[in-house]
Structure formats: C-alpha cells, structure tokens
Amino acid sequence: MIQQNKAIKLSIILIFILSFAPIVASAAPFAYITNYGSNNVSVIDTSTNTVTANVTVGTEPYGVAVNPAGTRVYVANLASNDVSVINTSTNMVADTVTVGSKPYGVAVNPAGTHVYVSNYNSSNVSVINTSTNTVTANVTVGSKPFGVAVNPAGTHVYVSNEGSNNVSVINTSTNTVTDTVIVGTRPYAFGIFITPEGASDTTPPVPTDLQNTTGTDWVNFTWTVGDGIVTDGYNVSMNSGWDNTTNTFLNSTVGAGNWSNITVWSWNATGDGNMSVTNVSDNVQASAAPTGTTPPVPTDLQNTTGTDWVNFTWTVGDGIVTDGYNVSMNSGWDNTTNTFLNSTVGAGNWSNITVWSWNATGDGNMSVTNVSDNVQASAAPTGTTPPVPTDLQNTTGTDWVNFTWTVGDGIVTDGYNVSMNSGWDNTTNTFLNSTVGAGNWSNITVWSWNATGDGNMSATNVSDTVQAPAAILQRINITETSQTLNISESMTFNATGYDYTNAIYPSNITFTWYTTPSGIGTLNATTGSVVNFIALHAGRTEIYAVNGSISSNATDSVWITVNAITNTTEVSGGNATATSGDSTAIVNLTNSTVTGTINFTEMGDPVNSSVVNGSTTGLGTNVKLIKGVDVNVSKNITKALAIDTSGNSYVYIRIDYNQSQIDGLGIDEDTLHIYKFVNGTGWMELVQGNPTYCIANGRNTTADYIWVNVTNCSTFLLAGTPTAEPTPPRSSSGGGGGGGVGTSDEPENVEETVFLRIYLRAGDSSTYNFNNLVTSVEVTPTRTYGLLGAKMEVLYGQPGSITTDPPSGESYKYFNVFFARTSGSGDKFSSSVINFQVPESWFKENNIDPATVTLYRYNDDGWKPLTTTMTGQAGGNYQYSAPNPGFSTFVIMGQVEDSGTGEPVATPPDSGIVADSTPTPEATSTKGTPGFGILVGIMGILVAVYSRKK
C-alpha cells in the first residue's frame, strides 16, 4: 500500500509539472529551484538546461514564485521565518521580508502587486505589498496552512490547511476569510493548483475610479487599475492628443475657465497587444480666472526700532493675487516679493516708507492706494563709555579652556579688547578659546569698547584664571609587534600611553611590565616606557605594559615565540643523543651498524611550524600548548626503526618544562602529554598501548619533564589541560570567592571541563568562548580585573547537593559556570549572558518543541527560570541566549509536544534533482511529522518558471 501511495503522489507531481509546461515562453525561460539543504536558489537556463547562478537566500528555502513581469522571485525560508526577494536581472537578494513562523507556500497575484505566504506554525497568511516589500496584513486561516494559490482574476486566494483538513478562501480586497471548504485528511495542495480559466484572454480590465483636481488654469486626472489580467499600460486621449503611459495619472494646463477632456483605455502587451473593451472618460472645467486685475492694498504696517535702525513689516490684503510690492523708502524704490523691509538711518533719525501691492496679470497693475509710515530710530545714548562685560563663564577639556561673557547694559558695545595668556585679541565676539595643555592655566581679562569718536574702553573689566584638567590615560600601545626569538636573543619593547583624545600621554609616565606565562624569558627593567626581554626557554609568552587599571593587552596584544637552535648529531653504533634548548632526543637501535644523523629542534610554537602549518586537528578546545620539538632522522635510521618490530629500537624524546610556564597557563601538571603530528590525521596523543605511534611514555613531575619512545619521527608538542585554581567554599548563589575559581562539589559528576582566562576591563563587554554545550558567556565587569579565570563544567546529572527538582519537563543537560574573584550574585558584572546550544537530534528523539527551551538557574530560593531566546540554528543545533543574574548550577529544560500530526520536515533523499526542497516524512510517524508520503529516490521540484526577454 505504501508503494502504491508513492506512485500516486509521484504521478500527481509529474502531472502538475507537465500540465503547466506550456506557460513557459520561448524567449529565454529560467527555472528557479529552492535548495533546502544548501540555503540557496539554483537558476536554470531551460534553453541549455544548465545552472547559471546560485543565489544565497535564508535558512531552509522551500516555496518559490515568480511575479508576472519576471522581475522578482519570492522565496519562503522555512527556518529563518522570512521571504527573500531576488532581483532576476542581477540574481541577487534585493530585500528580505519577515513573515510568520515556518513559511511554506508562496504565491503572487496576477497584477504582481501582492505576495501571499502561508505560515505553517502561525496558522495565518502574510500579505506582502511588493512596491514596499512590507507585510500589510496577516490573515488568520485554518490550522497549519501549507499550499497557497491566487485565482487568475486576483480576487481570491485559496489556502490548503493541513492541520484542520479544509481550504480557506480569502477575499483579496478585504484580506478576510470569506469561506472555508471542508476537504480530505491533511490536504497538501502546493504550487499553482487553480485551473487558469480564461488564461488565453489577453483583454485587460477597464480602468476604474477616474478622479480629477482643478486649479485656476489646470485639470489633473488620476485613475485605478481594474481587476483582471495584467494591465501593462494605458492609451490616453486628452484634448485631441494621445499619450501612451504606464502611469495612472495625467495632467493638463488648459487656461482659466477652459475645459479638459480625457478618455483612458487599458493596454495588455501580450502578443500583438490588446486594449480594454471599453474606457473611462470625463470632461472637466478649470477654475475661472478672478475678475479684475487690481490687487488689494497691503494691511497691518508695523515697525520695530533700535539705536540707529527701523524695520517694517506688512500683511497681504484680501482679494485677487498679490504678486509683489513696490516700496518707496527714504527717497529710494524697492521691488520685492517679501512682506518686510529694513532700514539703517542713524541714531535719532527718521525712516519713511510707502508700500503698494502689485499684480502681474497682463501689463501689471498696482493697488488703488497704499500704506505708509514715518518712524524715528532710537536716540543715541549720552556718553561714550561702554558698560563692563558681565557673566564671564568657562568650560574646560583635557588641554583647553574656553571663555564666554555677556554684553553689559548701557550704551552700545562695539567690541572687546581681550588679554589672554600675555597676548591681546580685539574681537566683536563674546567668546574666546585657548589651548594650554593638560593641567596648565589660562588667564583672561576682558574690556568693552565703544567706537564713537576716538573710541573708549569700559571703566573696568572682568577677568579669571582657570586650570585645564589633567590628562587621563585611555590606552597603552607597544611599538614592537609579535616577535620570534632564539634562546639567548633579546628584544627591546617600548610602551606609549594615549589619552582619550588620542594625544600622547606625558612622557614621564611609568609602566609595569609583565610576561604571561612567565618562565620563557626575563625582563631587565620592569618599570618605565622601555623594557628589554631576554629569551631563556622555548615557548610562547605575551608581553604587556600596565599603568593603574590600563593594560596594553586590552588593545595591543604582543606575543613572543622563543625557539632553540637546531642540533644535528651523528648516529654511531646505533646510538646518538641530541639536545636543543631544554629538551633531549636519544636514538636507540638494536642494529649497531646503522649510521646517520638526527636533527633535533625545540620550538615555542610547533602548531605554526612549516610542517604543521597551523593545524589544530586532534587537539581539544581546552588543551593548552606549552612547547614542542621537531625530530628528523636519516632514511636508513627510519628504515631500521621500521624493521625492528620488537619495540627495542626507538627514539626517546624528552621535553622539559618549568613550573612557572604551566602555572601561568593554569595547567594541571597531571594532564601533561606529548602529542605527535600525523599528516592527514592531525595531532595524536601519545600513550602506551598504541605501538603505531608510541611504544612507551611517562612523566617526571619532580624533574619537570615528559618522555615518549616512538618509532616514527615528526613534530611533537607538549600540552596539558587547564584546571581550576584552589577551590573556595561553595556558594549556593554560584561562583567562588577569593582568588580561586569555583568547581563542582562532586568531581565524579563532571563530564567535561573547560577553563579560560581573558582580560576584563571595567565597562567593556568581553566574551569567554567555551565552544561546547555553552558556546560562550558574555560579561560586562563593573571594575577592571585583568586576566580573570572562568570555568564551565558539563555534568552527567543533577548534583546530589541540590535536593530540589527543577520544574516539570524534560531536562537536557546540567552545567556549572564559576568565576575567580567574583561572587555569584552578579554584583561584579553590570550584565551577563549565557549562550548555549542543543542538538536537533534531542528534540526529535524526545518529541520536544524547540520553542519551549528554558534555562533555569539554581540559588538559595531554588530553581529560577531565565528569559531564554532562540537565536538561530547552525551545525545541527538550535542556539539560545539567556541573560543571567549570577553564576552557579544551571539546567536546560524543554517541554514535550502534544501528540498529533506535527509539521512537515524536509529530509534529503538518496537521489533526485533538488532533494532538499520536498518533505519526506515517515507515513507512520507518531511525533507529528507530516508530508507528502514516502517518496523514495524521487522528489517533486518546486520550480518557478518565467520568460525573460534578452
């Protein structure tokens, strides 16, 4: 029976594709195929059957449709809950429109003005206006809508509802459901499933709603496109002339009181083109011209006065249009369109004005009469001594002081004589600025000036002396970049401080210098701006300068890699010992006749050697590198090692370390191992029991070295796993106190541990990237901590010390997050966010709804839910984010879905052209995974085809 269903559904899909094949034009058709698994759309030129482009769209693209003009392609993206709009001329995404949850179907109306998208999880249809690419309506339909199609007239949209076994009929003019049709079980109609009745008719609809607006000498018309097939333009007869346009408006200038007549036909360009059966028309008269051409007299002539000036304003009179004014002022004429005019006449003098209105009709005409006035400017004050300036104010910055003052009351102040910092400035401004340097003083004295006669200064002055603020250190830069040195070599580094204006901080600033981890070399001067680093041991160390709470490694990370000199030693009697730096290699062969050489080099950064070329494959995310060695022997020695399978011929490799190195990296000495680089495989941890890579191995934590016996030479590195600092008493509110990093009360319950240190600076957001169950933790500290450790522990189950069970639901994982030197109450962080991920397989295996995932935090009051947001999907995981008030024990919880039909799930088949586009759920699924049935080896292609002229 299942095979029969497959055949029936395959036949339906093939019939669908073949039945609509004739729609494709022969000019240059293209097919657009959504690729569900690769998140893109393939563009196929059907004339050559080749893919011409792959357009990246949203996540899990599904439904696709092309507008009638062939200019836009609309793609429904199932997982990113949006619609990608592709410009077909460029094959690029021109816009992205957010719609409901899990959009499957998409259809465009025949006019190309609206797109309809079925949102499976939201149980509604989003209506997109294509001119603005915005959602203008969300129409509630049946349960779990899937397919959607628009009738040829564009008046109704039909939606198949898989969850409610019916079809919703939407009226496109009101965007409301006007009917619901009961159909069979779980309808999945998809694509164009409406018979294209009248598809061969190319007669466009008659335009509607012909409207007009009129003015003194003009008539403007607008109309609306009719309902039906596409209208490509309009043939318009206006006032005995013709106009072919794609606009829905046309304007005419006919003269005052004259008539404008218009007749509008619709035009469809299919084939030879066709006009609408009938038209809309109108005959409209422009407004009549006003009688007479004499403008009204201006009104409301007003004035304002000052010491030596008079300014006038007036208002236009009531009547026919006033085009301007003829103004007589103080024996002069001025023609203006303004309703004001200003005059300067001198203190105590008079200003007279007369204003006529002007109308420009014909030869022009002036108003019958006018408005006029004669006004005296204010008299000059007696005396010539200006008032003293007042209200001397200042503002300051890192190296500057700016001053302002106010003019005093009295006779006119024409300017100011200013003494500033032993210099003079004559100005008419009421401000003066100075740059004096951080912490320096600026002094100012200001006199007023009146220019009458020979001029006169104010009787006294205002003055002040103000200090600029001291400079504030903002950042520290180190002039040398990251360096590679050999043992015994040295390098000088120089630190420079800058304030927030990016100016160099005073040269007498002192710095304290550090290297982390220590033990790689020494610093011969740990204060001042210059330090000399001498390399002593192979390894990598960061060098940085600190002043107060500011450290150079916050903005300028500088690393020193130290290598030892290569040692080449002859093998004699089957034996040889080579040393490089602190490490040793010994060749031990049972065949004493073998000779050759061994080349041995101790390296500070083996991962970035020419052999390894940056590969970290095989190293865990929490493994920390200490140093490494490169070992090469002659071919005859390699052959002798390979021939002796007894294990008595080998190369003994001993890598020494110093305690300060592993302490600086926070490494547990008991986790130290040697790793070997294997081409094509990556790094292999060398432990006894795998003779292919290691015959024997061991560690001496008293003498501080790790050793291995190997039969194949390569590049080796010494690394270990960071561990917690000394464990403080457990706080129920999370985290630790003092100088340590908290840890689990039950080590046997810890499945995985990641320990990180990063530099935390007050007010700056910083991220610990754990890259596992907890992808990262974002914190913003309230003060600068420097390098601060954080530990994340994945647990096997709920800690035994917690006796309260979390709320009902399904738990995925428990984990701890602890910080050094902070309490768990969150008072050391102004904000903190935990980002985590859950594999998709867990949701499917346990029938969990991903939208129900919540992160809970445990404290003294029990389990508290945190506001949890799903942020996306990547790498087979759902990703989430949750702000948290503190750090302690957490659990990830989800809720079991109600049993039912569920939603379609798109699964790639074993074969097929576009396998990522079609869902293939199991027919007997009890977890609610619907679909078209089991289509083995073949799937329907969701194809949108259109013709585009070359």
GROMACS .gro file of C-alpha atoms in nm, residues 93-493:
model
  401
   93VAL     CA    1   1.864   3.923  -0.300
   94ALA     CA    2   1.717   4.275  -0.319
   95ASP     CA    3   1.521   4.257   0.006
   96THR     CA    4   1.421   4.025   0.293
   97VAL     CA    5   1.069   4.039   0.444
   98THR     CA    6   1.000   3.892   0.789
   99VAL     CA    7   0.677   3.686   0.797
  100GLY     CA    8   0.521   3.430   1.034
  101SER     CA    9   0.662   3.107   1.177
  102LYS     CA   10   0.772   2.840   0.926
  103PRO     CA   11   0.655   2.980   0.591
  104TYR     CA   12   0.600   2.706   0.331
  105GLY     CA   13   0.387   2.824   0.038
  106VAL     CA   14   0.421   3.147  -0.163
  107ALA     CA   15   0.210   3.288  -0.449
  108VAL     CA   16   0.199   3.617  -0.646
  109ASN     CA   17  -0.127   3.775  -0.769
  110PRO     CA   18  -0.167   3.826  -1.149
  111ALA     CA   19  -0.106   4.202  -1.117
  112GLY     CA   20   0.223   4.140  -0.936
  113THR     CA   21   0.122   4.381  -0.660
  114HIS     CA   22   0.085   4.138  -0.370
  115VAL     CA   23   0.253   3.816  -0.248
  116TYR     CA   24   0.073   3.566  -0.022
  117VAL     CA   25   0.279   3.345   0.218
  118SER     CA   26   0.137   3.052   0.422
  119ASN     CA   27   0.286   3.042   0.775
  120TYR     CA   28   0.259   2.681   0.896
  121ASN     CA   29   0.322   2.736   1.269
  122SER     CA   30   0.141   3.074   1.290
  123SER     CA   31  -0.177   2.941   1.117
  124ASN     CA   32  -0.205   3.256   0.908
  125VAL     CA   33  -0.119   3.405   0.568
  126SER     CA   34   0.112   3.709   0.541
  127VAL     CA   35   0.019   3.962   0.268
  128ILE     CA   36   0.324   4.144   0.124
  129ASN     CA   37   0.295   4.472  -0.070
  130THR     CA   38   0.553   4.429  -0.349
  131SER     CA   39   0.605   4.801  -0.401
  132THR     CA   40   0.735   4.844  -0.042
  133ASN     CA   41   0.823   4.481   0.045
  134THR     CA   42   0.635   4.511   0.374
  135VAL     CA   43   0.369   4.291   0.535
  136THR     CA   44   0.040   4.482   0.517
  137ALA     CA   45  -0.184   4.213   0.670
  138ASN     CA   46  -0.176   3.874   0.845
  139VAL     CA   47  -0.493   3.677   0.769
  140THR     CA   48  -0.586   3.404   1.017
  141VAL     CA   49  -0.679   3.080   0.832
  142GLY     CA   50  -0.708   2.714   0.931
  143SER     CA   51  -0.457   2.506   1.128
  144LYS     CA   52  -0.111   2.456   0.975
  145PRO     CA   53  -0.157   2.619   0.632
  146PHE     CA   54   0.065   2.471   0.361
  147GLY     CA   55  -0.015   2.541  -0.006
  148VAL     CA   56  -0.139   2.878  -0.136
  149ALA     CA   57  -0.257   2.996  -0.479
  150VAL     CA   58  -0.428   3.303  -0.633
  151ASN     CA   59  -0.710   3.280  -0.887
  152PRO     CA   60  -0.646   3.427  -1.238
  153ALA     CA   61  -0.863   3.732  -1.160
  154GLY     CA   62  -0.659   3.807  -0.847
  155THR     CA   63  -0.977   3.838  -0.641
  156HIS     CA   64  -0.938   3.532  -0.417
  157VAL     CA   65  -0.659   3.332  -0.251
  158TYR     CA   66  -0.701   2.961  -0.173
  159VAL     CA   67  -0.507   2.808   0.123
  160SER     CA   68  -0.483   2.434   0.199
  161ASN     CA   69  -0.481   2.378   0.579
  162GLU     CA   70  -0.306   2.050   0.665
  163GLY     CA   71  -0.399   2.061   1.033
  164SER     CA   72  -0.772   2.139   1.003
  165ASN     CA   73  -0.848   1.940   0.683
  166ASN     CA   74  -1.001   2.232   0.494
  167VAL     CA   75  -0.931   2.515   0.246
  168SER     CA   76  -0.961   2.882   0.345
  169VAL     CA   77  -1.087   3.127   0.077
  170ILE     CA   78  -0.950   3.481   0.123
  171ASN     CA   79  -1.110   3.789  -0.038
  172THR     CA   80  -0.809   3.994  -0.158
  173SER     CA   81  -0.993   4.326  -0.146
  174THR     CA   82  -1.068   4.293   0.229
  175ASN     CA   83  -0.798   4.039   0.332
  176THR     CA   84  -1.059   3.837   0.521
  177VAL     CA   85  -1.163   3.470   0.500
  178THR     CA   86  -1.500   3.464   0.323
  179ASP     CA   87  -1.544   3.087   0.301
  180THR     CA   88  -1.400   2.759   0.435
  181VAL     CA   89  -1.424   2.438   0.230
  182ILE     CA   90  -1.401   2.100   0.408
  183VAL     CA   91  -1.176   1.858   0.212
  184GLY     CA   92  -0.995   1.529   0.279
  185THR     CA   93  -0.743   1.444   0.551
  186ARG     CA   94  -0.427   1.657   0.566
  187PRO     CA   95  -0.453   1.847   0.234
  188TYR     CA   96  -0.111   1.937   0.084
  189ALA     CA   97  -0.201   2.127  -0.237
  190PHE     CA   98   0.117   2.313  -0.339
  191GLY     CA   99   0.224   2.531  -0.632
  192ILE     CA  100  -0.035   2.659  -0.885
  193PHE     CA  101  -0.339   2.440  -0.808
  194ILE     CA  102  -0.616   2.660  -0.959
  195THR     CA  103  -0.740   2.599  -1.314
  196PRO     CA  104  -0.632   2.902  -1.525
  197GLU     CA  105  -0.976   2.969  -1.672
  198GLY     CA  106  -0.963   3.232  -1.942
  199ALA     CA  107  -0.583   3.220  -1.944
  200SER     CA  108  -0.584   3.274  -2.321
  201ASP     CA  109  -0.778   3.601  -2.284
  202THR     CA  110  -0.540   3.899  -2.316
  203THR     CA  111  -0.801   4.174  -2.285
  204PRO     CA  112  -0.708   4.394  -1.989
  205PRO     CA  113  -0.971   4.524  -1.746
  206VAL     CA  114  -1.124   4.867  -1.790
  207PRO     CA  115  -0.961   5.135  -1.568
  208THR     CA  116  -1.174   5.248  -1.273
  209ASP     CA  117  -1.220   5.540  -1.035
  210LEU     CA  118  -1.135   5.828  -1.273
  211GLN     CA  119  -1.085   6.133  -1.049
  212ASN     CA  120  -0.981   6.498  -1.103
  213THR     CA  121  -0.846   6.803  -0.923
  214THR     CA  122  -0.860   7.156  -1.067
  215GLY     CA  123  -0.684   7.491  -1.032
  216THR     CA  124  -0.703   7.836  -1.192
  217ASP     CA  125  -0.579   7.711  -1.532
  218TRP     CA  126  -0.526   7.335  -1.491
  219VAL     CA  127  -0.705   6.998  -1.455
  220ASN     CA  128  -0.522   6.686  -1.326
  221PHE     CA  129  -0.664   6.332  -1.362
  222THR     CA  130  -0.597   6.000  -1.179
  223TRP     CA  131  -0.743   5.651  -1.221
  224THR     CA  132  -0.705   5.299  -1.077
  225VAL     CA  133  -0.607   4.971  -1.247
  226GLY     CA  134  -0.905   4.738  -1.295
  227ASP     CA  135  -0.930   4.382  -1.163
  228GLY     CA  136  -0.832   4.106  -1.408
  229ILE     CA  137  -0.529   4.015  -1.616
  230VAL     CA  138  -0.220   4.230  -1.613
  231THR     CA  139  -0.250   4.590  -1.733
  232ASP     CA  140   0.085   4.685  -1.893
  233GLY     CA  141  -0.004   5.049  -1.963
  234TYR     CA  142  -0.269   5.296  -2.082
  235ASN     CA  143  -0.363   5.466  -2.411
  236VAL     CA  144  -0.494   5.810  -2.319
  237SER     CA  145  -0.672   6.062  -2.541
  238MET     CA  146  -0.654   6.411  -2.386
  239ASN     CA  147  -0.767   6.733  -2.555
  240SER     CA  148  -0.731   6.585  -2.910
  241GLY     CA  149  -0.384   6.440  -2.832
  242TRP     CA  150  -0.267   6.085  -2.746
  243ASP     CA  151  -0.037   5.971  -2.468
  244ASN     CA  152   0.088   5.613  -2.406
  245THR     CA  153   0.188   5.579  -2.039
  246THR     CA  154   0.239   5.328  -1.759
  247ASN     CA  155   0.134   5.590  -1.501
  248THR     CA  156  -0.215   5.608  -1.353
  249PHE     CA  157  -0.232   5.989  -1.383
  250LEU     CA  158  -0.210   6.264  -1.647
  251ASN     CA  159  -0.209   6.642  -1.601
  252SER     CA  160  -0.328   6.921  -1.833
  253THR     CA  161  -0.293   7.301  -1.849
  254VAL     CA  162  -0.590   7.449  -2.039
  255GLY     CA  163  -0.621   7.808  -1.918
  256ALA     CA  164  -0.853   7.964  -1.662
  257GLY     CA  165  -1.217   7.854  -1.711
  258ASN     CA  166  -1.137   7.621  -2.004
  259TRP     CA  167  -1.230   7.253  -2.038
  260SER     CA  168  -1.012   6.941  -2.036
  261ASN     CA  169  -1.149   6.611  -2.177
  262ILE     CA  170  -0.990   6.269  -2.126
  263THR     CA  171  -1.055   5.908  -2.238
  264VAL     CA  172  -0.847   5.619  -2.091
  265TRP     CA  173  -0.810   5.262  -2.228
  266SER     CA  174  -0.608   4.984  -2.059
  267TRP     CA  175  -0.338   4.803  -2.260
  268ASN     CA  176  -0.202   4.447  -2.233
  269ALA     CA  177   0.123   4.379  -2.424
  270THR     CA  178   0.076   4.001  -2.471
  271GLY     CA  179   0.140   3.900  -2.832
  272ASP     CA  180   0.048   4.191  -3.060
  273GLY     CA  181  -0.115   4.368  -2.762
  274ASN     CA  182  -0.478   4.431  -2.679
  275MET     CA  183  -0.683   4.722  -2.544
  276SER     CA  184  -0.967   4.708  -2.292
  277VAL     CA  185  -1.319   4.653  -2.431
  278THR     CA  186  -1.429   4.999  -2.325
  279ASN     CA  187  -1.285   5.303  -2.145
  280VAL     CA  188  -1.340   5.566  -1.879
  281SER     CA  189  -1.372   5.933  -1.976
  282ASP     CA  190  -1.454   6.276  -1.836
  283ASN     CA  191  -1.476   6.645  -1.937
  284VAL     CA  192  -1.381   6.892  -1.661
  285GLN     CA  193  -1.360   7.274  -1.649
  286ALA     CA  194  -1.062   7.454  -1.488
  287SER     CA  195  -1.138   7.720  -1.230
  288ALA     CA  196  -1.242   8.057  -1.370
  289ALA     CA  197  -0.997   8.348  -1.353
  290PRO     CA  198  -1.075   8.610  -1.089
  291THR     CA  199  -1.245   8.925  -1.216
  292GLY     CA  200  -1.030   9.238  -1.231
  293THR     CA  201  -0.653   9.273  -1.200
  294THR     CA  202  -0.621   9.535  -0.928
  295PRO     CA  203  -0.455   9.384  -0.618
  296PRO     CA  204  -0.572   9.467  -0.265
  297VAL     CA  205  -0.399   9.732  -0.056
  298PRO     CA  206  -0.140   9.591   0.192
  299THR     CA  207  -0.250   9.597   0.557
  300ASP     CA  208  -0.111   9.598   0.910
  301LEU     CA  209   0.210   9.800   0.852
  302GLN     CA  210   0.424   9.751   1.166
  303ASN     CA  211   0.771   9.862   1.280
  304THR     CA  212   1.047   9.783   1.528
  305THR     CA  213   1.330  10.023   1.614
  306GLY     CA  214   1.682  10.021   1.752
  307THR     CA  215   1.960  10.270   1.826
  308ASP     CA  216   2.015  10.350   1.457
  309TRP     CA  217   1.760  10.139   1.263
  310VAL     CA  218   1.390  10.098   1.178
  311ASN     CA  219   1.248   9.770   1.039
  312PHE     CA  220   0.899   9.742   0.875
  313THR     CA  221   0.658   9.451   0.812
  314TRP     CA  222   0.312   9.432   0.649
  315THR     CA  223   0.043   9.179   0.554
  316VAL     CA  224  -0.106   9.089   0.213
  317GLY     CA  225  -0.457   9.223   0.163
  318ASP     CA  226  -0.769   9.021   0.079
  319GLY     CA  227  -0.863   8.995  -0.291
  320ILE     CA  228  -0.701   8.883  -0.614
  321VAL     CA  229  -0.346   8.759  -0.618
  322THR     CA  230  -0.070   8.995  -0.499
  323ASP     CA  231   0.246   8.907  -0.696
  324GLY     CA  232   0.477   9.156  -0.520
  325TYR     CA  233   0.520   9.506  -0.376
  326ASN     CA  234   0.656   9.843  -0.495
  327VAL     CA  235   0.813  10.011  -0.192
  328SER     CA  236   0.936  10.370  -0.156
  329MET     CA  237   1.175  10.401   0.140
  330ASN     CA  238   1.377  10.715   0.228
  331SER     CA  239   1.364  10.852  -0.133
  332GLY     CA  240   1.455  10.514  -0.285
  333TRP     CA  241   1.248  10.239  -0.456
  334ASP     CA  242   1.250   9.864  -0.394
  335ASN     CA  243   1.052   9.595  -0.584
  336THR     CA  244   1.015   9.286  -0.365
  337THR     CA  245   0.801   8.977  -0.305
  338ASN     CA  246   0.880   8.994   0.069
  339THR     CA  247   0.642   9.145   0.325
  340PHE     CA  248   0.922   9.328   0.509
  341LEU     CA  249   1.195   9.587   0.451
  342ASN     CA  250   1.469   9.712   0.687
  343SER     CA  251   1.649  10.049   0.709
  344THR     CA  252   1.955  10.189   0.889
  345VAL     CA  253   1.918  10.567   0.936
  346GLY     CA  254   2.140  10.657   1.233
  347ALA     CA  255   2.056  10.719   1.597
  348GLY     CA  256   1.753  10.951   1.637
  349ASN     CA  257   1.689  10.982   1.262
  350TRP     CA  258   1.365  10.915   1.072
  351SER     CA  259   1.270  10.640   0.825
  352ASN     CA  260   0.967  10.683   0.593
  353ILE     CA  261   0.803  10.408   0.387
  354THR     CA  262   0.517  10.373   0.134
  355VAL     CA  263   0.401  10.027   0.010
  356TRP     CA  264   0.183   9.945  -0.296
  357SER     CA  265   0.068   9.593  -0.395
  358TRP     CA  266   0.141   9.463  -0.748
  359ASN     CA  267  -0.047   9.211  -0.972
  360ALA     CA  268   0.143   9.089  -1.277
  361THR     CA  269  -0.161   8.999  -1.495
  362GLY     CA  270  -0.125   9.141  -1.845
  363ASP     CA  271   0.081   9.459  -1.827
  364GLY     CA  272   0.058   9.455  -1.448
  365ASN     CA  273  -0.139   9.673  -1.210
  366MET     CA  274  -0.077   9.843  -0.874
  367SER     CA  275  -0.317   9.871  -0.581
  368VAL     CA  276  -0.551  10.172  -0.579
  369THR     CA  277  -0.380  10.317  -0.272
  370ASN     CA  278  -0.103  10.230  -0.030
  371VAL     CA  279   0.008  10.208   0.330
  372SER     CA  280   0.281  10.438   0.466
  373ASP     CA  281   0.455  10.546   0.785
  374ASN     CA  282   0.737  10.770   0.915
  375VAL     CA  283   0.923  10.636   1.222
  376GLN     CA  284   1.217  10.770   1.426
  377ALA     CA  285   1.508  10.545   1.528
  378SER     CA  286   1.601  10.540   1.896
  379ALA     CA  287   1.809  10.836   2.014
  380ALA     CA  288   2.180  10.782   2.081
  381PRO     CA  289   2.270  10.738   2.449
  382THR     CA  290   2.464  11.016   2.620
  383GLY     CA  291   2.831  10.950   2.691
  384THR     CA  292   3.072  10.713   2.512
  385THR     CA  293   3.193  10.482   2.789
  386PRO     CA  294   3.061  10.127   2.726
  387PRO     CA  295   2.936   9.907   3.009
  388VAL     CA  296   3.160   9.647   3.173
  389PRO     CA  297   3.110   9.291   3.031
  390THR     CA  298   2.927   9.053   3.268
  391ASP     CA  299   2.880   8.681   3.341
  392LEU     CA  300   3.231   8.558   3.249
  393GLN     CA  301   3.198   8.177   3.222
  394ASN     CA  302   3.434   7.890   3.124
  395THR     CA  303   3.431   7.529   3.005
  396THR     CA  304   3.737   7.301   3.014
  397GLY     CA  305   3.870   6.991   2.839
  398THR     CA  306   4.184   6.777   2.856
  399ASP     CA  307   4.412   7.058   2.733
  400TRP     CA  308   4.186   7.359   2.672
  401VAL     CA  309   3.987   7.636   2.847
  402ASN     CA  310   3.710   7.823   2.661
  403PHE     CA  311   3.557   8.151   2.789
  404THR     CA  312   3.226   8.330   2.722
  405TRP     CA  313   3.082   8.658   2.852
  406THR     CA  314   2.772   8.878   2.813
  407VAL     CA  315   2.741   9.239   2.694
  408GLY     CA  316   2.670   9.483   2.977
  409ASP     CA  317   2.370   9.719   2.999
  410GLY     CA  318   2.428  10.076   2.874
  411ILE     CA  319   2.546  10.243   2.555
  412VAL     CA  320   2.647  10.039   2.255
  413THR     CA  321   2.939   9.796   2.294
  414ASP     CA  322   3.110   9.776   1.954
  415GLY     CA  323   3.368   9.511   2.051
  416TYR     CA  324   3.607   9.384   2.316
  417ASN     CA  325   3.977   9.418   2.398
  418VAL     CA  326   4.087   9.085   2.548
  419SER     CA  327   4.415   8.998   2.719
  420MET     CA  328   4.466   8.620   2.723
  421ASN     CA  329   4.782   8.441   2.837
  422SER     CA  330   5.005   8.750   2.775
  423GLY     CA  331   4.853   8.814   2.428
  424TRP     CA  332   4.590   9.062   2.304
  425ASP     CA  333   4.284   8.999   2.088
  426ASN     CA  334   4.038   9.261   1.954
  427THR     CA  335   3.705   9.091   1.873
  428THR     CA  336   3.335   9.153   1.831
  429ASN     CA  337   3.256   8.802   1.959
  430THR     CA  338   3.152   8.732   2.317
  431PHE     CA  339   3.380   8.427   2.344
  432LEU     CA  340   3.748   8.332   2.316
  433ASN     CA  341   3.910   7.987   2.332
  434SER     CA  342   4.256   7.879   2.447
  435THR     CA  343   4.468   7.562   2.423
  436VAL     CA  344   4.713   7.549   2.714
  437GLY     CA  345   4.799   7.180   2.763
  438ALA     CA  346   4.669   6.929   3.018
  439GLY     CA  347   4.684   7.064   3.373
  440ASN     CA  348   4.801   7.414   3.268
  441TRP     CA  349   4.635   7.750   3.347
  442SER     CA  350   4.461   8.003   3.121
  443ASN     CA  351   4.410   8.366   3.234
  444ILE     CA  352   4.181   8.621   3.065
  445THR     CA  353   4.088   8.991   3.112
  446VAL     CA  354   3.803   9.148   2.903
  447TRP     CA  355   3.727   9.522   2.845
  448SER     CA  356   3.431   9.654   2.642
  449TRP     CA  357   3.494   9.901   2.353
  450ASN     CA  358   3.275  10.179   2.206
  451ALA     CA  359   3.389  10.317   1.870
  452THR     CA  360   3.229  10.665   1.900
  453GLY     CA  361   3.480  10.938   1.810
  454ASP     CA  362   3.827  10.820   1.901
  455GLY     CA  363   3.679  10.524   2.086
  456ASN     CA  364   3.657  10.447   2.456
  457MET     CA  365   3.705  10.140   2.679
  458SER     CA  366   3.491  10.036   2.976
  459ALA     CA  367   3.588  10.179   3.312
  460THR     CA  368   3.691   9.837   3.443
  461ASN     CA  369   3.696   9.471   3.325
  462VAL     CA  370   3.614   9.110   3.407
  463SER     CA  371   3.891   8.851   3.450
  464ASP     CA  372   3.954   8.490   3.554
  465THR     CA  373   4.231   8.228   3.576
  466VAL     CA  374   4.125   7.865   3.510
  467GLN     CA  375   4.317   7.535   3.503
  468ALA     CA  376   4.266   7.273   3.228
  469PRO     CA  377   4.206   6.919   3.362
  470ALA     CA  378   4.496   6.677   3.396
  471ALA     CA  379   4.532   6.416   3.121
  472ILE     CA  380   4.357   6.077   3.166
  473LEU     CA  381   4.528   5.764   3.041
  474GLN     CA  382   4.298   5.578   2.800
  475ARG     CA  383   4.513   5.310   2.632
  476ILE     CA  384   4.871   5.180   2.604
  477ASN     CA  385   5.037   5.078   2.277
  478ILE     CA  386   5.355   4.870   2.239
  479THR     CA  387   5.561   4.973   1.937
  480GLU     CA  388   5.701   4.626   1.852
  481THR     CA  389   5.466   4.366   1.706
  482SER     CA  390   5.473   3.995   1.789
  483GLN     CA  391   5.828   3.854   1.758
  484THR     CA  392   6.011   3.521   1.719
  485LEU     CA  393   6.346   3.488   1.900
  486ASN     CA  394   6.603   3.217   1.960
  487ILE     CA  395   6.717   3.132   2.311
  488SER     CA  396   6.968   3.394   2.441
  489GLU     CA  397   6.845   3.658   2.194
  490SER     CA  398   6.685   3.976   2.323
  491MET     CA  399   6.437   4.238   2.202
  492THR     CA  400   6.357   4.588   2.326
  493PHE     CA  401   5.993   4.695   2.358
   0.00000   0.00000   0.00000
